XYZ file of C-alpha atoms in Angstrom:
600
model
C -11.264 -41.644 55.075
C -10.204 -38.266 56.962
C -12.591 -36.076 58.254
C -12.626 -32.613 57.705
C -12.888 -28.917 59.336
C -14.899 -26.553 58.441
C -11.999 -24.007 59.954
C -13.580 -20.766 62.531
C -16.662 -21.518 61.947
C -17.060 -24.355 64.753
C -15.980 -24.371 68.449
C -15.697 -27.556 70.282
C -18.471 -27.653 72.778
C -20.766 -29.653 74.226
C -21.458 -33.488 75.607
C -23.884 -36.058 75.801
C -26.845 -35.725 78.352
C -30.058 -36.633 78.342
C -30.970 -39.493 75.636
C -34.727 -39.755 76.881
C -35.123 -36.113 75.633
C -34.534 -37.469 71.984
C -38.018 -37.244 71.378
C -38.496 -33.093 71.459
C -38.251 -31.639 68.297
C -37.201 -28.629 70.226
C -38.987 -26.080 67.700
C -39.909 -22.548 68.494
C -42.837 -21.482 67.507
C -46.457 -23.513 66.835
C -45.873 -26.050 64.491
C -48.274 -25.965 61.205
C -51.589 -28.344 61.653
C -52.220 -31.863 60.168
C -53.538 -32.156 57.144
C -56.552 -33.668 56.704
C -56.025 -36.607 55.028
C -54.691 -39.230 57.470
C -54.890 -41.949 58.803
C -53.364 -44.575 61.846
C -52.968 -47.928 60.332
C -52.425 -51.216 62.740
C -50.041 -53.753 61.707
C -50.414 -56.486 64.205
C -48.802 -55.242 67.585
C -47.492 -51.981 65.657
C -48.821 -49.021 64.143
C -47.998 -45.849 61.554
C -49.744 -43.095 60.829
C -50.307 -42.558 57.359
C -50.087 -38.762 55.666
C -51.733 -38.124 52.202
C -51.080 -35.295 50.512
C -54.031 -32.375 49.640
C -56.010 -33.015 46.521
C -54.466 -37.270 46.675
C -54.844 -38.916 43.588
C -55.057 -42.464 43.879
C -54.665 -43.534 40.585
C -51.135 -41.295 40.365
C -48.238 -43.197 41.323
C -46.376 -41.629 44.423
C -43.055 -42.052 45.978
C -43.313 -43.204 49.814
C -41.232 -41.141 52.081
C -40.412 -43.227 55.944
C -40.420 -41.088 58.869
C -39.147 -41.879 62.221
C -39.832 -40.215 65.528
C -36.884 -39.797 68.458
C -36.778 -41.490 71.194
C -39.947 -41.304 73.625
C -41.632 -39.491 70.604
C -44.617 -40.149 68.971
C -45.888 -40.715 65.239
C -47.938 -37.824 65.420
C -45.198 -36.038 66.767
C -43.295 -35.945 64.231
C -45.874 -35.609 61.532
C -46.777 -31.740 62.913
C -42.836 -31.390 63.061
C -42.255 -32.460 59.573
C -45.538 -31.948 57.689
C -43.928 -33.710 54.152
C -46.942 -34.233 52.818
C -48.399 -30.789 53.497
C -45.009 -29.489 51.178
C -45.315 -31.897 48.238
C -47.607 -33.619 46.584
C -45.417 -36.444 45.123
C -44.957 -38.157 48.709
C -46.908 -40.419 50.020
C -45.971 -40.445 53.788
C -45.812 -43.119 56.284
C -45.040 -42.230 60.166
C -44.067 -45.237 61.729
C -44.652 -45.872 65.713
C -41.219 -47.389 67.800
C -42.613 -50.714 69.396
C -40.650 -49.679 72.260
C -39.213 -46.275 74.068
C -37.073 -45.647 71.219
C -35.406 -47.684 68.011
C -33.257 -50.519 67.048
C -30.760 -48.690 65.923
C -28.031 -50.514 65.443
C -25.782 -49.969 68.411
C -26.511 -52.901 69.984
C -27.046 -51.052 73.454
C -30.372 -50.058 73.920
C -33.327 -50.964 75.352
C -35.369 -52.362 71.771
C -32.361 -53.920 71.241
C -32.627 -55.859 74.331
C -36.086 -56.740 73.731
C -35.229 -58.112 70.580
C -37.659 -55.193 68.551
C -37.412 -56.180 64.826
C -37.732 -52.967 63.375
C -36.036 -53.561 60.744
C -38.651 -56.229 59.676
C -41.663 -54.151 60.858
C -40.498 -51.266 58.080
C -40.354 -53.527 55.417
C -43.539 -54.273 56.176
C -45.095 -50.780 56.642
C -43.425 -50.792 52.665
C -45.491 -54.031 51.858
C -48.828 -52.412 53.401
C -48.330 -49.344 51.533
C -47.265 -50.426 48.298
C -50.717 -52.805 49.307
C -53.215 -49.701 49.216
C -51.615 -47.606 46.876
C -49.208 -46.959 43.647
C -45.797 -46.704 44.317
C -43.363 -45.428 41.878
C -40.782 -47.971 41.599
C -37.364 -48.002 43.608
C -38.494 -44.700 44.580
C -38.693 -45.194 48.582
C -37.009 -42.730 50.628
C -36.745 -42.248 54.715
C -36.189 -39.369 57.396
C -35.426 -39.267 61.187
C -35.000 -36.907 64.040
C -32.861 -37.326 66.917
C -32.816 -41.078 67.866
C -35.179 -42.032 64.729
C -31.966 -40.052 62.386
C -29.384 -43.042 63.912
C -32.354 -45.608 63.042
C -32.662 -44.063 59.428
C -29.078 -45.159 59.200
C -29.288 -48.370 60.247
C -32.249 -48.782 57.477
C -29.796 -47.171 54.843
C -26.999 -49.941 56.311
C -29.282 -52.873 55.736
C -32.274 -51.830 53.765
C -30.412 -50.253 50.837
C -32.135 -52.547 48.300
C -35.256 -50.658 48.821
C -34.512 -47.174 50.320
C -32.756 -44.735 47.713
C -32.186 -42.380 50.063
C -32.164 -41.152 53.817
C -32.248 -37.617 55.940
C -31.161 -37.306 59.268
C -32.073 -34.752 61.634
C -30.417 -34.164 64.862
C -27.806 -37.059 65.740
C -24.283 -37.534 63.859
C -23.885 -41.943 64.047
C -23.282 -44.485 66.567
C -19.746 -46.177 66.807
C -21.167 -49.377 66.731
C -22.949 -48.825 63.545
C -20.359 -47.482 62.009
C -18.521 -50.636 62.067
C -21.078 -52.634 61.629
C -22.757 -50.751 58.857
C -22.728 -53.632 55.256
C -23.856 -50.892 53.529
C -23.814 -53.618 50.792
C -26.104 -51.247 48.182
C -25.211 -47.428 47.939
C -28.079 -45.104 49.576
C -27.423 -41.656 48.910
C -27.565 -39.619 52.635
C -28.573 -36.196 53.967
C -27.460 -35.088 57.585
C -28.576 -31.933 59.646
C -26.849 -30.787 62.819
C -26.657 -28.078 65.377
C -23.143 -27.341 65.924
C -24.493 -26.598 69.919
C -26.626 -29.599 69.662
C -26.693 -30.817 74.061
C -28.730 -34.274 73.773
C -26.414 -36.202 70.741
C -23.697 -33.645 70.286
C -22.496 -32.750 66.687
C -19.144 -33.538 68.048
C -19.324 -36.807 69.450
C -19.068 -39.125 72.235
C -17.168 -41.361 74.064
C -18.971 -44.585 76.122
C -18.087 -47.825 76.380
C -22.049 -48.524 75.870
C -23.435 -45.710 72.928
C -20.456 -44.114 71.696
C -20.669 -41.483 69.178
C -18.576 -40.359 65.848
C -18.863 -36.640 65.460
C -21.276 -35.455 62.333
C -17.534 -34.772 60.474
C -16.444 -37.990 61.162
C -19.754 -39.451 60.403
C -20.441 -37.805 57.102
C -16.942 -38.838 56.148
C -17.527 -43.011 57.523
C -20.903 -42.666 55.559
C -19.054 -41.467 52.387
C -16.717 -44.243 52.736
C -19.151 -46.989 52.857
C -20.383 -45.812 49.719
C -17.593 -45.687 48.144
C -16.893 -42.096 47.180
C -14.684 -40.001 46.050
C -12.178 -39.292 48.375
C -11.805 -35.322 48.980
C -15.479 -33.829 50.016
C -16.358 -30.038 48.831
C -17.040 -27.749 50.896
C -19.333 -24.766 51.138
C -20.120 -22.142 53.703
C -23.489 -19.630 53.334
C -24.040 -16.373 54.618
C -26.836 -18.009 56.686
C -23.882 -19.818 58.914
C -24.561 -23.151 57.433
C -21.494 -25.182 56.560
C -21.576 -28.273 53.706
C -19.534 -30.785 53.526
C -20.529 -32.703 50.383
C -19.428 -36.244 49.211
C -20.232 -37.877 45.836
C -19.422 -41.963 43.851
C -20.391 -40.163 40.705
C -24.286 -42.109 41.850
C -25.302 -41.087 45.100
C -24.405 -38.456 47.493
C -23.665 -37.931 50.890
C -24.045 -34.480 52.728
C -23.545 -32.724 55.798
C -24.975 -29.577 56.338
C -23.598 -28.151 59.682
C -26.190 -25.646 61.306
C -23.729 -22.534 63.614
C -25.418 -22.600 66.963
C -28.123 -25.112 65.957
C -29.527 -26.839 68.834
C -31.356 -30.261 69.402
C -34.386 -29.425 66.420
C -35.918 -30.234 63.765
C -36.407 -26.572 62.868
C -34.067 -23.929 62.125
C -34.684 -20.296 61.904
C -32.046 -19.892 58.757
C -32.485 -24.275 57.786
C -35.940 -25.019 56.469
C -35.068 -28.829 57.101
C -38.379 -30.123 55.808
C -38.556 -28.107 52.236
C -34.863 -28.714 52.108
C -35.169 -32.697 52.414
C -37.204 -32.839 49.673
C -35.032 -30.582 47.716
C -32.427 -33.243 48.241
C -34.153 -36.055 47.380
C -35.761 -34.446 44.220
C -32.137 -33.717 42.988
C -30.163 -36.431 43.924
C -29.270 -36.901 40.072
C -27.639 -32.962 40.000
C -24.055 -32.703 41.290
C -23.740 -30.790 43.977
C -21.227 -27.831 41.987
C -18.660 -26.203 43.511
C -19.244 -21.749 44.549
C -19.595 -19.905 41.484
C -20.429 -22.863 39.066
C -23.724 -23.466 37.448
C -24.860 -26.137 34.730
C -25.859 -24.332 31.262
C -27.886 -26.151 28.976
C -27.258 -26.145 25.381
C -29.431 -28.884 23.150
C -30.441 -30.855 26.070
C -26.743 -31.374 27.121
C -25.408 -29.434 30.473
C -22.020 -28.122 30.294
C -20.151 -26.791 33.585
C -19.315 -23.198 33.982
C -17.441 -21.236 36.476
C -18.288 -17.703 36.517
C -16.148 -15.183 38.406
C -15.746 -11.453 38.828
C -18.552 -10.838 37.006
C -19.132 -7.012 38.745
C -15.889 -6.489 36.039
C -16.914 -4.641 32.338
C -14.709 -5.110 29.659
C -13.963 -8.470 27.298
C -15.178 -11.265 29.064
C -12.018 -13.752 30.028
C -12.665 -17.465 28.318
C -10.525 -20.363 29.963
C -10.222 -22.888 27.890
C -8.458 -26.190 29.252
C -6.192 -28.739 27.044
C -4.203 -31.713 27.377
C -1.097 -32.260 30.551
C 1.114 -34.629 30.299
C -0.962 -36.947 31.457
C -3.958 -35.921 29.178
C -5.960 -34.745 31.700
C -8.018 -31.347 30.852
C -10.831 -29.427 32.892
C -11.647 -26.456 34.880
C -9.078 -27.621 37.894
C -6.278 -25.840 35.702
C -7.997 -23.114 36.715
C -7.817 -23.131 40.422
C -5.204 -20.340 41.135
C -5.517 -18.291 37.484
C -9.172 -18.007 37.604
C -9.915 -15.690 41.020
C -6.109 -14.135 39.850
C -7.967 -12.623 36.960
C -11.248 -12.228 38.457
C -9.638 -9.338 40.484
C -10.079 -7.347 37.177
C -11.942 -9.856 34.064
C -15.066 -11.188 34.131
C -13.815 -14.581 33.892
C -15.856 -17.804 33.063
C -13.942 -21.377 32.552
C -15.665 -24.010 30.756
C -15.515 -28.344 30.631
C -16.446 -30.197 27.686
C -18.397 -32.864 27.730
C -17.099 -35.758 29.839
C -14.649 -33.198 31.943
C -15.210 -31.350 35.420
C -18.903 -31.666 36.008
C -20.545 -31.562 32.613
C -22.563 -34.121 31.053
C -21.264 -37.284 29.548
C -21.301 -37.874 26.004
C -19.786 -40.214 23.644
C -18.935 -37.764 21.046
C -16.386 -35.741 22.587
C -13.584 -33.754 20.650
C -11.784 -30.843 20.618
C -13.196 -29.666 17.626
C -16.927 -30.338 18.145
C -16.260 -28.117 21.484
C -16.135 -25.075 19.332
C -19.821 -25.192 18.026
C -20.585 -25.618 22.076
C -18.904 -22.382 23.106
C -21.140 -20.417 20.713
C -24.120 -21.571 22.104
C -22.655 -21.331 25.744
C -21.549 -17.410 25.332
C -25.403 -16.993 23.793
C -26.922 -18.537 27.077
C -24.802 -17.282 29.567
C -24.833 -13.678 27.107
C -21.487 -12.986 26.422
C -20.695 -11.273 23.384
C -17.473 -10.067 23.561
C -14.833 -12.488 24.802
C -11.002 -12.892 25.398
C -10.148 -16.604 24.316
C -7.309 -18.250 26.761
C -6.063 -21.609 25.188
C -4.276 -24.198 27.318
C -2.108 -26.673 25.592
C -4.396 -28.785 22.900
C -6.908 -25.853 23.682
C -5.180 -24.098 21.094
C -7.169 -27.053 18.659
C -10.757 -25.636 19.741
C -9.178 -21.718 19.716
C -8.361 -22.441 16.500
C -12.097 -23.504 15.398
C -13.831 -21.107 17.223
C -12.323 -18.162 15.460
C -12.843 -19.825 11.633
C -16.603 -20.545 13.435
C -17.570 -17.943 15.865
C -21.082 -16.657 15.838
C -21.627 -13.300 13.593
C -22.907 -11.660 17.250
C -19.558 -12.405 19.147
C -17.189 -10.152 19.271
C -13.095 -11.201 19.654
C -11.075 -9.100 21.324
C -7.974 -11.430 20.725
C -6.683 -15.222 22.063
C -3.863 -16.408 24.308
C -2.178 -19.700 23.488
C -0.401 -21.000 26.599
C 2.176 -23.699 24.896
C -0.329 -24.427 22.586
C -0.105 -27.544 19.896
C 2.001 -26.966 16.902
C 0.790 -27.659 14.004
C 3.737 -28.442 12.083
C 5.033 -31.921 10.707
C 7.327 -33.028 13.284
C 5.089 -31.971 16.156
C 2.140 -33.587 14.428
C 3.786 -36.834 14.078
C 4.629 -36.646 17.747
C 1.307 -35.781 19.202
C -0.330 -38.976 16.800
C 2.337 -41.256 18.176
C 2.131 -43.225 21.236
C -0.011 -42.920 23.202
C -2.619 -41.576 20.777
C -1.980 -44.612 18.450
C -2.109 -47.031 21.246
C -5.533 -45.485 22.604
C -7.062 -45.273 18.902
C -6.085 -49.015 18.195
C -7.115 -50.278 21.334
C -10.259 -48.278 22.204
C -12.917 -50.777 21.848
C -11.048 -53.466 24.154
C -10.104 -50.712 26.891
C -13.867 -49.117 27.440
C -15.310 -52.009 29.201
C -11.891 -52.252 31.011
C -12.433 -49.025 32.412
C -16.215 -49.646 33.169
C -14.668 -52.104 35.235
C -12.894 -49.826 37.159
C -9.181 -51.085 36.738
C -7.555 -48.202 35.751
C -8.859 -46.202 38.646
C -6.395 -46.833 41.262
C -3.924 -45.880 38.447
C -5.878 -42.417 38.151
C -5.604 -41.614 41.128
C -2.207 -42.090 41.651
C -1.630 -39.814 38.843
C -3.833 -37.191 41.037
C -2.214 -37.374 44.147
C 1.864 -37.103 42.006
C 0.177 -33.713 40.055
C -1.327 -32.442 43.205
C 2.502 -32.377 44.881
C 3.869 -31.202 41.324
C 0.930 -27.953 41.578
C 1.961 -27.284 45.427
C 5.425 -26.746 44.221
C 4.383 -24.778 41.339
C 2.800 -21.674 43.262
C 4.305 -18.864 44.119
C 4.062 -17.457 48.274
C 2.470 -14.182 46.946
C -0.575 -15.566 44.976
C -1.147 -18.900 47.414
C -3.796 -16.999 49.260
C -6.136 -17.585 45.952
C -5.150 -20.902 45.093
C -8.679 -22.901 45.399
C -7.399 -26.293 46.781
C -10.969 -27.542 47.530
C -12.017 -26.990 43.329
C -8.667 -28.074 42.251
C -9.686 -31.616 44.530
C -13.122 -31.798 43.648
C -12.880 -31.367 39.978
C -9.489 -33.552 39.249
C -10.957 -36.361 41.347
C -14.058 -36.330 38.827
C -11.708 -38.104 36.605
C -11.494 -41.671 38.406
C -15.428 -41.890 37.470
C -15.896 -44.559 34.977
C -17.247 -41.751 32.212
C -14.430 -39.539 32.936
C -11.868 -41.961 32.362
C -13.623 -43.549 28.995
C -14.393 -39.463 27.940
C -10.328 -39.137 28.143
C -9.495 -42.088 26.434
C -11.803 -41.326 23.926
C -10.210 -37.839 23.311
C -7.066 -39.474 22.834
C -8.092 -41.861 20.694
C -9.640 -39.022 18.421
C -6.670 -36.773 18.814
C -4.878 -37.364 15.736
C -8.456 -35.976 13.670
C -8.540 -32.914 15.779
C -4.992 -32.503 14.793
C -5.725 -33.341 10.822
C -8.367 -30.334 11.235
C -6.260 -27.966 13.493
C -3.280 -27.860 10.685
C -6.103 -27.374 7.699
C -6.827 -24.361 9.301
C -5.751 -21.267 7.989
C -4.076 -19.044 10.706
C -5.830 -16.765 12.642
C -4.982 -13.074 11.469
C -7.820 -10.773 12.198
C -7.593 -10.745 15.882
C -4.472 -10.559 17.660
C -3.297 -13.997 18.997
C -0.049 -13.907 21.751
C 1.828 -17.133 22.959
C 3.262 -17.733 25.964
C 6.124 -20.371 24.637
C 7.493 -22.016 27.998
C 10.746 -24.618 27.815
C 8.656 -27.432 29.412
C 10.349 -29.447 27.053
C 13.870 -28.970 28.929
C 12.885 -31.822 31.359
C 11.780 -34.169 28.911
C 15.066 -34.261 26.881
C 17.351 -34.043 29.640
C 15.386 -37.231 31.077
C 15.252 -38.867 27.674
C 18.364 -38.686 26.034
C 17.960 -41.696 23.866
C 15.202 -39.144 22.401
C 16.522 -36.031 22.736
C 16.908 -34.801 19.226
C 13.487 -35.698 18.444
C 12.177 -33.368 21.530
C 14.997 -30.662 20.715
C 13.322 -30.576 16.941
C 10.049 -30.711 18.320
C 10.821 -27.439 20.672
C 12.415 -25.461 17.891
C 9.694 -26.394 15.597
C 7.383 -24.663 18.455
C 9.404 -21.832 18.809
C 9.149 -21.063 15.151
C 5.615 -21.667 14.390
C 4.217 -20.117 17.281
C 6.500 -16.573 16.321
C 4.950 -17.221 13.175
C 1.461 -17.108 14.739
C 1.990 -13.988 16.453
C 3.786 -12.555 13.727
C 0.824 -13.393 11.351
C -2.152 -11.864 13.785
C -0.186 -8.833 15.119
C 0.192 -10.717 18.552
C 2.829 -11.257 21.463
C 5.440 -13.907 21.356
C 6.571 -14.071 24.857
C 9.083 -16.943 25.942
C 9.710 -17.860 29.663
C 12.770 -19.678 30.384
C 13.107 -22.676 33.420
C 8.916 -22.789 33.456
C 6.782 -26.098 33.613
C 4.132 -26.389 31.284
C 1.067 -25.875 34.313
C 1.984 -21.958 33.680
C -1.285 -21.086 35.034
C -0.116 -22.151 38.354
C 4.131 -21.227 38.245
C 3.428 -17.729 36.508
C -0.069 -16.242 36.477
C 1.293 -12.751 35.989
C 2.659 -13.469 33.264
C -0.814 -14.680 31.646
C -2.179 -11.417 33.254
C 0.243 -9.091 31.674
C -0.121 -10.789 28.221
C -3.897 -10.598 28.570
C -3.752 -6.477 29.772
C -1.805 -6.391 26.600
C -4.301 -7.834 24.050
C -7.018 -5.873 25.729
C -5.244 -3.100 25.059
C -4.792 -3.319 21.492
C -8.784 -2.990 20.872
C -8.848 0.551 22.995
């Protein structure tokens, strides 16, 4: 697992000094009061300080939130630093007390270590004493630290997993030791918080032979990696100087947020940790989306939507993905033409269900999508709309004009080497592998919920990746979006990715049955940009090539005949791959000035 930069935005600065000053929360300002409702419980030898929330109801079930002083610090400490249950009133929250100076954190090193401190055991049983006295909402147990209590929140995330959903850490990136030793053997989704200029555990590590540190990159990254995520993080940057770094399995997450010329705290003057924490924890089922995405809601299903350029007037752009070669489709064949066009469209791009970051569903087709996009354009009120079709996109195109709300207005569509739907191509496209995937469909879900084709997928990722790079020309590469490109494709070694695309292929050949029923569009203007993708394939398949020849004259024909037919552009581009979006966005840009033109 690499770590990652987050560019200008951090200077290398800063070492280890004082670990004894773990325990100052180092906040300006008074800190808010106690609320009333507390109490210091004794277990044994140890103690916690227990924090209700205002207006408690004891017969309400409550999650339990852990939180865990720094070194030398004290319960109630941390409580006026943190004040959880003062901010929500779904936590009940437990402050526990170190037995000795500071935790045993899992570094082996220290000084509880040496004195053999269980405090592992002793927060299992603050759980057991809680859960004792009042209702706890099941498997709904989360912890927080500061400082020296943040590296003992991740040892409890390393071994207490089982019972701890997820963890926050303020103020420390992670021991060496623990980050080797870390089983990790249940996923726990994690939260980090760091000062760039942190000068007690530094955000960028440290080397010791006794308490060595990973840097809060390096950490975030280690953490990721034992919990199995995805391997290419996204990354965000505010205006507030606060840097993400954001990991995801598809389950839980784990986050970095990296605070400019943060120091040693708790607090932040542009980070409200505490509020913020129990943002993250209330929305650890939400992905995390990418700049300029958002999740609409249509019917109780969310569907993902970039949105760009929208200070532009004129026919909103629609970006419609379809089928490569490999039968992957979503938003991430937008990376490079999306901001292109957003220099002058409003532009939105939008992944059915199953794709990019929308919801899952089992009934996914390209058909169905049409009835979607109506009610999409209605929430996110667009009326009039530009239609761009990529590949098999053509299929929901297609729909979406016989089926378009009465309130939307067309200005016209662009089919980028759309389907053909004539009889050779049509006996292509149902062939292998959409025969294989239809007959074999039942058998191969549960294979995939396995997780045995994933290696497979993301092979196929890392050979398309290379194929894009080579694709882009020098004088658009400054917009190319490599970080949405990586975040969306990767979505697709998730187990409901990978079923939602063989599912898609399996149900191919009805999309198809319905595409050629269709009478062709003729009241708005449809252009086709008709590359010779199909070069490559017969000159590597000769045993095949007069199949593929008749297959690319067939398209040649019918899509002239679309254009012809709705008073479009037929516009041919010789020695082009079929990712056009990425080898010639200005040609899509030219052909889309064009059919905005024709309704001036």
């Amino acid at each position: 697992m690499k770590s990652v930069s987050l560019g200008g935005l951090l200077a290398l600065t800063m070492i280890i000094t004082n670990l004894t000053a773990c325990g100052s929360s180092g906040n300006s300002g008074r800190a808010a009061e106690p609320a009333e409702s507390s109490e210091n419980i004794q277990l044994g030898e140890r103690s916690y300080l227990l924090g209700l929330p205002a207006n408690f109801d004891k017969n309400k079930e409550h999650k339990l939130l852990l939180v865990f002083h720094g070194s030398g610090g004290s319960s109630g400490g941390m409580r006026s630093s943190a004040r959880f249950e003062q901010l929500s009133s779904d936590y009940i929250v437990a402050y526990p007390k170190s037995l000795e100076v500071e935790w045993n954190e899992g570094c082996d090193c220290n000084i509880a270590h040496r004195k053999g401190a269980d405090d592992l055991g002793f927060i299992q049983q603050v759980i057991e004493d809680v859960g004792k006295r009042y209702a706890l909402q099941e498997g709904e147990i989360y912890a927080a630290g500061f400082s020296q209590g943040a590296l003992f929140a991740q040892n409890v995330a390393c071994n207490l997993g089982d019972q701890v959903k997820a963890i926050a850490t303020v103020g420390a990136p992670m021991s060496k030791q623990l980050a080797q030793s870390c089983p990790m053997q249940t996923p726990v989704s994690v939260m980090m918080v760091h000062g760039t200029a942190d000068n007690v555990l530094s955000y960028y590590g440290s080397d010791h032979a006794n308490f060595g540190l990973l840097s809060s990159q390096e950490a975030v990254a280690r953490l990721a990696e034992l919990n199995g995520s995805l391997p290419n993080p996204l990354l965000k940057s505010s205006e507030q100087n606060i840097g993400l770094i954001h990991y995801t399995n598809g389950a839980q997450k784990v986050q970095l947020h990296s605070i400019i010329g943060g120091g040693h705290s708790w607090r932040f003057s542009n980070f409200d940790t505490s509020n913020q924490i129990l943002t993250f924890f209330a929305g650890l089922d939400a992905p995390e989306l990418p700049e300029h995405s958002q999740l609409v809601e249509v019917q109780g299903q969310k569907f993902h939507v970039r949105s760009m350029g929208e200070q532009n007037t004129g026919p909103a752009i629609l970006l419609l993905p379809g089928f490569n070669y490999n039968y992957f489709n979503d938003s991430a064949w937008y990376s490079l033409l999306q901001p292109y066009l957003a220099q002058t469209y409003r532009v939105h791009s939008i992944d059915r269900l199953g794709n990019g970051f929308s919801d899952m569903s089992e009934e996914v087709n390209l058909t169905r999508f049409a009835e979607d996009i109506n009610s999409i354009l209605n929430e996110i009120n667009e009326k009039h709309v530009l239609l761009v079709a990529f590949s098999s996109a053509s299929i929901t195109a297609s729909q979406f004009y016989q089926h378009r709300s009465d309130d939307v207005q067309l200005a016209g569509m662009l089919w980028i080497d759309p389907d053909i739907a004539g009889p050779h191509s049509l006996s292509l496209y149902k062939g292998y592998p959409a025969d294989w995937y239809l007959a074999n469909l039942d058998a191969l879900l549960p294979i995939l919920a396995e997780g045995k084709w994933t290696a497979r997928t993301w092979n196929k990722l890392v050979v398309e990746r290379e194929e894009i790079a080579a694709l882009i020309p020098e004088a658009v590469a400054h917009l190319m979006d490599w970080n949405f490109l990586d975040v969306v494709s990767q979505q697709r070694m998730l187990v409901g990715p990978q079923q939602t695309r063989a599912r898609e292929i399996a149900f191919y050949a009805n999309d198809l049955d319905a595409y050629a029923a269709l009478a062709l569009p003729s009241s708005v203007p449809v252009s086709v940009i008709d590359s010779d993708f199909e070069e490559k394939d017969i000159q590597n398949n000769p045993d095949n090539a007069e199949m593929l020849r008749l297959w690319q004259q067939e398209g040649t024909a019918w899509s002239k005949q679309v254009t012809e037919f709705s008073s479009g552009q037929y516009i041919s581009l010789e020695q082009t791959d079929h990712m056009v979006m990425f080898q010639k966005p200005e040609a899509i840009k030219q052909a889309i000035d064009w059919l905005v033109a024709q309704g001036k």
